[in-house]
Amino acid sequence: MNFPVSIVALASGRLPAGIAVIRLSGTATRFALETICGSVPVPREAVYRSLKDQEGRLLDRGLVIFFPGPASFTGEDVAEFHVHGGKAGVAALISRLTSLPGVRQAEAGEFTRRAFLNGKLDLAQTEALADLIDAETEAQRRFALRNAEGAQGRLYSSWRERLLHARAMIEAEIDFADEDDVPGSVAQAVLDDLAALGREIQAHADGYSAVEIIRDGYEVVILGAPNAGKSSLLNALAKRDVAIVADEPGTTRDLLEVSLELGGLYVRLVDTAGLRDADGTVEKIGIERAKVRAQTARLVLLLEDMSSPIAVLGDLPNVATLRIGTKLDLAPTSNRHYDVTISTRTGEGLENLVRQIASRAAAAAGAYGEVLPSRLRHVELLKEASRFLQQGLDHQERELQAEAFRLAADHLGRIVGSTDVEDMLDVIFSKFCIGK
């Protein structure tokens, strides 16, 4: 697919910087190179060139690389200019390029969009590239990289092929029922395979909860009575003063949140108001918020001051809980059972606690090398595909079965963009940065 307009944008990070990379893609690329650099460089070799303005004056000197299409990221002719990363210099070079006929500034995600439309990437890969750019933890990076390499596309395409094969076999049985080489037993074997496929799709869609942990973090809520050491623990794990620590009960009245990276995963720690019968309106609201947040947490740390144990009032959330005995330096022994005992003053027990949180987070995230749906839209399309697949299995008429399987295959195809997805493209690519 050819585009009449060429696009240019800064493809590297925020300026000023040591080096800036300016990317140009489209049919005007060769002309731009000849005009600004004097000639088109040898493909895929970095050459040092002087870059000139309209009057032949020097704009900058830097490395220029030419990638002829279709062997380029976008599938078009692409050029990269590696120049000094000053704001004025970059602006001058981009202005020079956009002054050429048929060249304009790129919109958000337009390079990747052209790569998709030219068949260089499937839609799931383009979304994975956005995830790779945004990745902040090792788990996010590894998960996004696997999908960017096409793991999702290969899985969904293989499922779609099984559905298309099933539809073809069923339609063959309809059209050639009297032929000896198309026995009726063929359809039953196909239906058995599709029943197994339905279970595979459902298990795959259920894996999205692990993706939410990889992307959004494993939430840990800290609960306990006033002065149980909740804020001290938050500060100790964050290794900075996030929360106010005082002997006065009710110091924390709202939720305080901090994110850590443990074992390559985001862990979100939430400090809460001490649980008690409070008189103040503000503190009551804080306690209620604590209880609500704990109900949706992945893990609750229930803290108790071992030097002065106070039972927590009210019902505890029905989620995984670790009982933590605090102030170990003041009460080295206790007749009460705790999963972990700690002292934020001496640091004793903190390493064990961090290890247990990281282990639980890793178990909840699963093996993040697996192929999992990376977007909620994937899950929705998978569920629709599963619904049509089940309809086909429930039908007795072969014609209705074939149509249901066609619809299931189409919904799988929409994930990777092999069927009509034009209505989704603007939404997907608008979330990319300029230059990608």
C-alpha positions as MATLAB code, in Angstrom:
seq = 'MNFPVSIVALASGRLPAGIAVIRLSGTATRFALETICGSVPVPREAVYRSLKDQEGRLLDRGLVIFFPGPASFTGEDVAEFHVHGGKAGVAALISRLTSLPGVRQAEAGEFTRRAFLNGKLDLAQTEALADLIDAETEAQRRFALRNAEGAQGRLYSSWRERLLHARAMIEAEIDFADEDDVPGSVAQAVLDDLAALGREIQAHADGYSAVEIIRDGYEVVILGAPNAGKSSLLNALAKRDVAIVADEPGTTRDLLEVSLELGGLYVRLVDTAGLRDADGTVEKIGIERAKVRAQTARLVLLLEDMSSPIAVLGDLPNVATLRIGTKLDLAPTSNRHYDVTISTRTGEGLENLVRQIASRAAAAAGAYGEVLPSRLRHVELLKEASRFLQQGLDHQERELQAEAFRLAADHLGRIVGSTDVEDMLDVIFSKFCIGK';
ca = [
       0.000    0.000    0.000;
       1.510    3.311   -1.096;
       0.981    6.629    0.641;
       1.303    9.838   -1.426;
       2.533   11.876    1.562;
       5.818   11.261    3.380;
       6.042   11.782    7.132;
       8.817   12.966    9.436;
       9.162   13.194   13.230;
      11.614   13.071   16.097;
      11.877    9.358   16.954;
      14.129    9.633   20.019;
      13.534   11.021   23.499;
      12.906   14.441   24.955;
      15.209   17.290   23.985;
      17.802   18.496   24.716;
      19.765   15.266   24.487;
      23.187   14.089   23.363;
      21.792   12.640   20.146;
      18.453   13.041   18.397;
      17.077   10.593   15.822;
      14.777   12.033   13.163;
      12.833    9.514   11.089;
      11.476   10.079    7.577;
       9.252    7.603    5.717;
       7.573    7.646    2.326;
       8.056    8.163   -1.381;
       9.871   11.476   -0.900;
      12.672    9.881    1.156;
      15.200    9.480   -1.682;
      14.546   13.022   -2.928;
      14.997   14.387    0.605;
      18.320   12.572    0.996;
      19.595   13.834   -2.351;
      18.498   17.397   -1.552;
      19.800   17.647    2.012;
      22.747   15.217    1.993;
      23.816   15.358   -1.663;
      23.113   11.691   -2.427;
      21.309    8.587   -1.238;
      23.593    6.548    1.061;
      24.271    2.840    0.585;
      21.316    0.973    2.146;
      21.592    0.065    5.834;
      25.038    1.642    6.285;
      25.563    4.611    8.610;
      27.389    7.402    6.782;
      28.619   10.732    8.126;
      27.102   13.620    6.173;
      26.700   17.382    6.227;
      23.048   18.425    6.172;
      22.261   21.618    4.246;
      19.389   24.123    4.194;
      17.737   25.709    1.119;
      20.644   28.086    0.584;
      23.262   25.377    1.001;
      24.222   26.496    4.490;
      25.170   23.906    7.089;
      22.348   22.794    9.374;
      24.250   20.054   11.205;
      26.553   17.113   10.675;
      25.554   13.589   11.675;
      24.960    9.977   10.710;
      22.444    9.182    7.987;
      20.986    5.694    7.378;
      18.769    4.688    4.459;
      16.407    1.709    4.576;
      14.832    1.064    1.154;
      11.334   -0.375    1.179;
       9.922   -2.890    1.617;
      12.781   -3.990    3.899;
      12.123   -1.267    6.466;
      10.026   -0.745    9.573;
       7.133    0.867    7.695;
       7.584   -1.067    4.451;
       8.335    2.233    2.677;
      11.641    3.979    1.988;
      12.861    5.189    5.395;
      15.718    7.472    6.385;
      17.112    8.209    9.830;
      19.156   11.287   10.702;
      21.268   10.924   13.864;
      22.145   14.493   14.780;
      23.002   16.615   17.812;
      20.111   16.753   20.260;
      19.677   20.486   20.683;
      16.152   21.872   20.367;
      17.036   24.534   17.794;
      19.056   22.161   15.587;
      16.355   19.488   15.552;
      13.639   22.053   14.841;
      15.675   23.470   11.938;
      16.213   20.042   10.348;
      12.559   19.025   10.695;
      11.520   22.392    9.265;
      13.865   21.812    6.307;
      12.406   18.362    5.678;
       8.780   19.510    5.883;
       9.559   22.305    3.422;
      10.130   19.656    0.739;
       7.186   18.732   -1.511;
       5.028   15.920   -0.132;
       6.579   15.862    3.362;
       4.697   16.693    6.572;
       4.950   16.115   10.317;
       3.841   12.643   11.415;
       0.855   12.133   13.650;
       0.873    9.957   16.770;
       1.574    6.333   15.881;
       1.627    7.007   12.138;
       4.880    5.148   11.431;
       3.550    2.027   13.151;
       0.191    2.435   11.467;
       1.898    2.405    8.068;
       3.857   -0.682    9.125;
       0.557   -2.409    9.958;
      -1.192   -1.329    6.751;
       1.812   -2.444    4.696;
       1.735   -5.897    6.304;
       4.943   -5.534    8.318;
       3.162   -6.096   11.639;
      -0.152   -7.510   12.759;
      -2.403   -5.485   15.031;
      -1.424   -7.353   18.190;
       2.252   -6.643   17.443;
       1.595   -2.929   17.075;
      -0.112   -2.871   20.463;
       2.812   -4.803   21.932;
       5.216   -2.159   20.594;
       3.291    0.485   22.534;
       3.547   -1.703   25.640;
       7.285   -2.153   25.060;
       7.798    1.613   24.901;
       5.797    2.083   28.113;
       7.395   -0.852   29.974;
       8.839    0.130   33.360;
       9.467   -3.282   34.925;
      11.255   -6.396   33.759;
       8.001   -8.364   33.634;
       6.354   -5.704   31.479;
       9.360   -5.631   29.146;
       9.520   -9.394   28.711;
       5.773   -9.731   28.214;
       5.638   -6.918   25.643;
       8.720   -8.151   23.787;
       7.309  -11.649   23.379;
       4.107  -10.249   21.908;
       6.004   -7.777   19.711;
       7.790  -10.764   18.172;
       4.414  -12.106   17.030;
       3.609  -14.768   19.654;
       0.000  -13.621   19.997;
      -0.540  -13.406   16.251;
       0.774  -16.918   15.696;
      -1.506  -18.351   18.395;
      -4.659  -16.568   17.216;
      -3.906  -17.361   13.575;
      -3.508  -21.057   14.404;
      -6.884  -21.046   16.179;
      -8.464  -19.245   13.249;
      -7.036  -21.832   10.856;
      -8.616  -24.619   12.895;
     -11.981  -22.880   12.659;
     -11.633  -22.277    8.935;
     -10.652  -25.914    8.420;
     -13.684  -27.039   10.430;
     -15.975  -24.832    8.397;
     -14.493  -26.156    5.137;
     -14.949  -29.779    6.205;
     -18.535  -29.188    7.311;
     -19.406  -27.375    4.083;
     -17.782  -30.187    2.105;
     -20.028  -32.640    3.912;
     -23.041  -30.473    3.039;
     -22.115  -30.131   -0.637;
     -20.800  -33.652   -1.229;
     -22.801  -35.767    1.164;
     -23.200  -38.489   -1.446;
     -19.487  -38.767   -2.200;
     -17.644  -41.749   -0.740;
     -14.502  -39.711    0.101;
     -16.396  -37.266    2.392;
     -17.747  -39.520    5.148;
     -20.113  -38.138    7.780;
     -17.690  -39.090   10.527;
     -15.374  -36.295    9.390;
     -17.622  -33.616   10.836;
     -17.763  -35.325   14.233;
     -13.967  -35.467   14.443;
     -13.863  -31.772   13.567;
     -16.446  -30.928   16.219;
     -14.436  -32.791   18.853;
     -11.395  -30.680   17.952;
     -13.426  -27.466   18.185;
     -14.739  -28.445   21.609;
     -11.111  -28.692   22.734;
     -10.397  -25.356   21.041;
     -13.210  -23.735   23.010;
     -11.579  -24.840   26.253;
      -8.214  -23.476   25.067;
      -9.710  -20.085   24.233;
     -11.508  -19.865   27.577;
      -8.367  -20.727   29.554;
      -6.399  -18.182   27.518;
      -8.960  -15.412   28.164;
      -8.943  -16.213   31.886;
      -5.209  -15.439   31.888;
      -5.945  -11.729   31.512;
      -6.018  -11.370   35.302;
      -2.293  -12.171   35.295;
      -1.735   -9.522   32.626;
      -3.488   -6.953   34.820;
      -0.958   -7.710   37.555;
       1.969   -7.408   35.134;
       0.698   -4.105   33.759;
      -1.026   -2.443   36.725;
       0.738   -4.041   39.671;
       0.077   -6.457   42.523;
      -1.842   -4.529   45.165;
      -0.969   -5.037   48.822;
      -3.105   -3.274   51.439;
      -1.729   -2.718   54.941;
      -4.356   -3.030   57.696;
      -4.185   -2.878   61.458;
      -5.230   -1.055   64.584;
      -3.932    2.481   65.213;
      -0.194    2.579   66.024;
       0.319   -1.000   64.789;
       3.221    0.251   62.646;
       1.499    0.502   59.262;
       3.036    3.809   58.202;
       6.436    2.792   59.567;
       6.292   -0.361   57.442;
       5.294    1.626   54.342;
       8.240    3.980   54.862;
      10.642    1.107   55.518;
       9.646   -0.760   52.348;
       9.659    2.412   50.250;
      13.001    3.439   51.822;
      11.771    7.001   52.173;
       9.334    8.995   54.300;
       6.026    8.553   52.498;
       3.702    8.596   55.505;
       3.701   10.600   58.740;
       4.702    8.487   61.740;
       3.540    9.612   65.215;
       2.413    8.092   68.507;
      -0.946    9.850   68.202;
      -3.673    7.441   66.987;
      -5.456    8.306   63.751;
      -2.496   10.022   62.062;
      -3.282    8.345   58.725;
      -6.799    9.258   57.614;
      -6.643    8.572   53.887;
      -5.051    6.010   51.606;
      -1.349    6.434   50.893;
       0.105    4.467   47.983;
       3.648    3.706   46.838;
       4.903    1.421   44.054;
       7.899   -0.896   44.309;
       9.487   -3.290   41.852;
       9.924   -6.727   43.387;
      11.187   -9.605   41.282;
      10.532   -7.648   38.095;
       6.886   -6.950   38.997;
       5.135   -3.818   40.194;
       3.869   -4.101   43.748;
       1.548   -1.338   44.950;
       1.576   -0.862   48.727;
      -1.395    0.952   50.246;
      -1.257    2.372   53.769;
      -4.632    2.822   55.438;
      -6.280    4.401   58.453;
      -6.098    2.443   61.703;
      -9.172    0.262   62.241;
     -11.077    1.290   65.373;
     -14.361    2.836   66.579;
     -13.592    6.408   65.575;
     -15.551    9.492   66.588;
     -14.304   11.939   63.967;
     -16.109   12.116   60.617;
     -12.896   12.316   58.577;
     -11.320    9.345   60.331;
     -14.508    7.300   59.871;
     -14.380    7.969   56.138;
     -10.720    6.912   56.081;
     -11.510    3.660   57.907;
     -14.348    2.874   55.510;
     -12.068    3.510   52.535;
      -9.500    1.165   54.058;
     -12.046   -1.642   54.320;
     -13.308   -1.135   50.765;
      -9.776   -1.068   49.324;
      -8.835   -4.214   51.226;
     -11.729   -6.124   49.647;
     -10.223   -5.651   46.162;
      -6.568   -6.179   47.152;
      -4.485   -9.120   46.011;
      -2.914   -9.420   49.472;
      -3.586   -7.909   52.897;
      -0.866   -7.389   55.479;
      -2.641   -7.487   58.858;
      -0.350   -5.785   61.344;
      -0.415   -6.185   65.119;
       1.817   -4.492   67.685;
       3.387   -7.400   69.574;
       4.256   -5.148   72.522;
       0.612   -4.118   72.924;
      -1.680   -6.359   70.832;
      -5.042   -4.874   69.855;
      -7.558   -6.995   67.983;
      -8.822   -5.424   64.750;
     -12.501   -4.577   64.883;
     -14.968   -5.666   62.211;
     -14.922   -8.343   59.562;
     -11.659   -8.975   57.761;
     -11.601   -8.976   53.950;
     -11.990  -12.317   52.229;
      -8.594  -12.121   50.495;
      -5.168  -13.638   50.991;
      -3.750  -12.342   54.285;
      -0.383  -12.334   56.022;
      -0.453  -11.759   59.776;
       2.465   -9.508   60.665;
       3.777   -9.050   64.196;
       5.438   -5.619   64.501;
       7.840   -3.949   66.937;
       9.925   -7.071   67.310;
      12.611   -4.979   69.013;
      10.190   -4.217   71.868;
       8.650   -7.695   72.110;
      11.113  -10.389   70.960;
       8.692  -13.179   71.927;
       4.945  -13.593   71.699;
       2.380  -16.263   72.484;
       0.338  -15.240   69.411;
       0.805  -16.714   65.941;
       2.221  -14.534   63.135;
       3.302  -15.395   59.615;
       6.134  -12.874   59.852;
       7.557  -10.821   62.693;
       9.359   -7.549   61.931;
      10.976   -4.489   63.404;
      11.035   -1.420   61.194;
      13.499    0.169   63.615;
      16.173   -2.539   63.315;
      15.107   -3.954   59.934;
      14.795   -7.461   61.325;
      12.285   -9.595   59.414;
      11.794   -7.084   56.574;
      13.782   -9.131   54.085;
      11.656  -12.183   54.834;
       8.470  -10.131   54.417;
       9.612   -8.692   51.071;
      10.514  -12.181   49.898;
       7.050  -13.494   50.764;
       5.288  -10.580   49.028;
       7.433  -11.026   45.902;
       6.743  -14.766   45.870;
       2.990  -14.259   46.079;
       3.082  -11.567   43.388;
       5.037  -13.844   41.052;
       2.613  -16.708   41.647;
      -0.371  -14.452   40.914;
       1.219  -13.116   37.719;
       1.982  -16.645   36.562;
       4.689  -17.409   34.019;
       4.847  -14.077   32.223;
       6.612  -15.736   29.321;
       3.271  -17.324   28.390;
       1.173  -16.000   25.524;
      -1.691  -14.096   27.138;
      -4.242  -11.545   25.890;
      -2.626   -8.145   26.374;
      -5.670   -5.917   25.899;
      -9.222   -5.899   27.198;
     -10.392   -5.752   23.573;
      -8.605   -9.080   23.019;
     -10.554  -10.611   25.894;
     -13.857   -9.263   24.563;
     -13.176  -10.618   21.066;
     -12.049  -13.961   22.492;
     -15.262  -14.238   24.486;
     -17.311  -13.446   21.389;
     -15.352  -16.034   19.400;
     -15.936  -18.564   22.170;
     -19.654  -17.732   22.216;
     -20.059  -18.281   18.463;
     -17.948  -21.430   18.647;
     -20.239  -22.838   21.332;
     -23.292  -21.887   19.272;
     -21.853  -23.883   16.405;
     -21.273  -26.879   18.636;
     -24.839  -26.657   19.941;
     -26.452  -26.473   16.477;
     -27.556  -29.661   14.772;
     -27.910  -28.166   11.295;
     -24.619  -28.159    9.401;
     -25.382  -24.830    7.675;
     -25.872  -23.066   11.017;
     -22.724  -24.686   12.380;
     -20.641  -23.449    9.451;
     -21.951  -19.892    9.841;
     -21.282  -19.833   13.594;
     -17.721  -21.032   13.047;
     -17.226  -18.344   10.387;
     -18.237  -15.674   12.903;
     -15.925  -17.163   15.544;
     -13.019  -17.100   13.084;
     -13.791  -13.494   12.145;
     -13.630  -12.381   15.775;
     -10.239  -14.056   16.203;
      -9.097  -12.352   13.016;
     -10.077   -8.951   14.388;
      -7.517   -9.310   17.179;
      -4.600   -9.370   14.738;
      -6.269   -7.246   12.060;
      -6.800   -9.918    9.429;
     -10.473   -8.906    9.125;
     -12.081   -5.458    9.075;
     -10.770   -3.365   11.968;
     -10.857    0.118   10.430;
     -13.147    1.398   13.182;
     -10.505    0.538   15.814;
      -7.377    1.912   14.138;
      -7.748    5.565   15.137;
      -8.257    4.610   18.782;
      -5.330    2.190   18.873;
      -2.730    4.340   17.130;
      -3.714    7.601   18.841;
      -2.142    6.209   22.028;
       1.307    5.949   20.425;
       3.918    8.655   20.805;
       4.856   10.931   17.900;
       7.715    9.372   15.942;
       6.497    5.811   16.499;
];
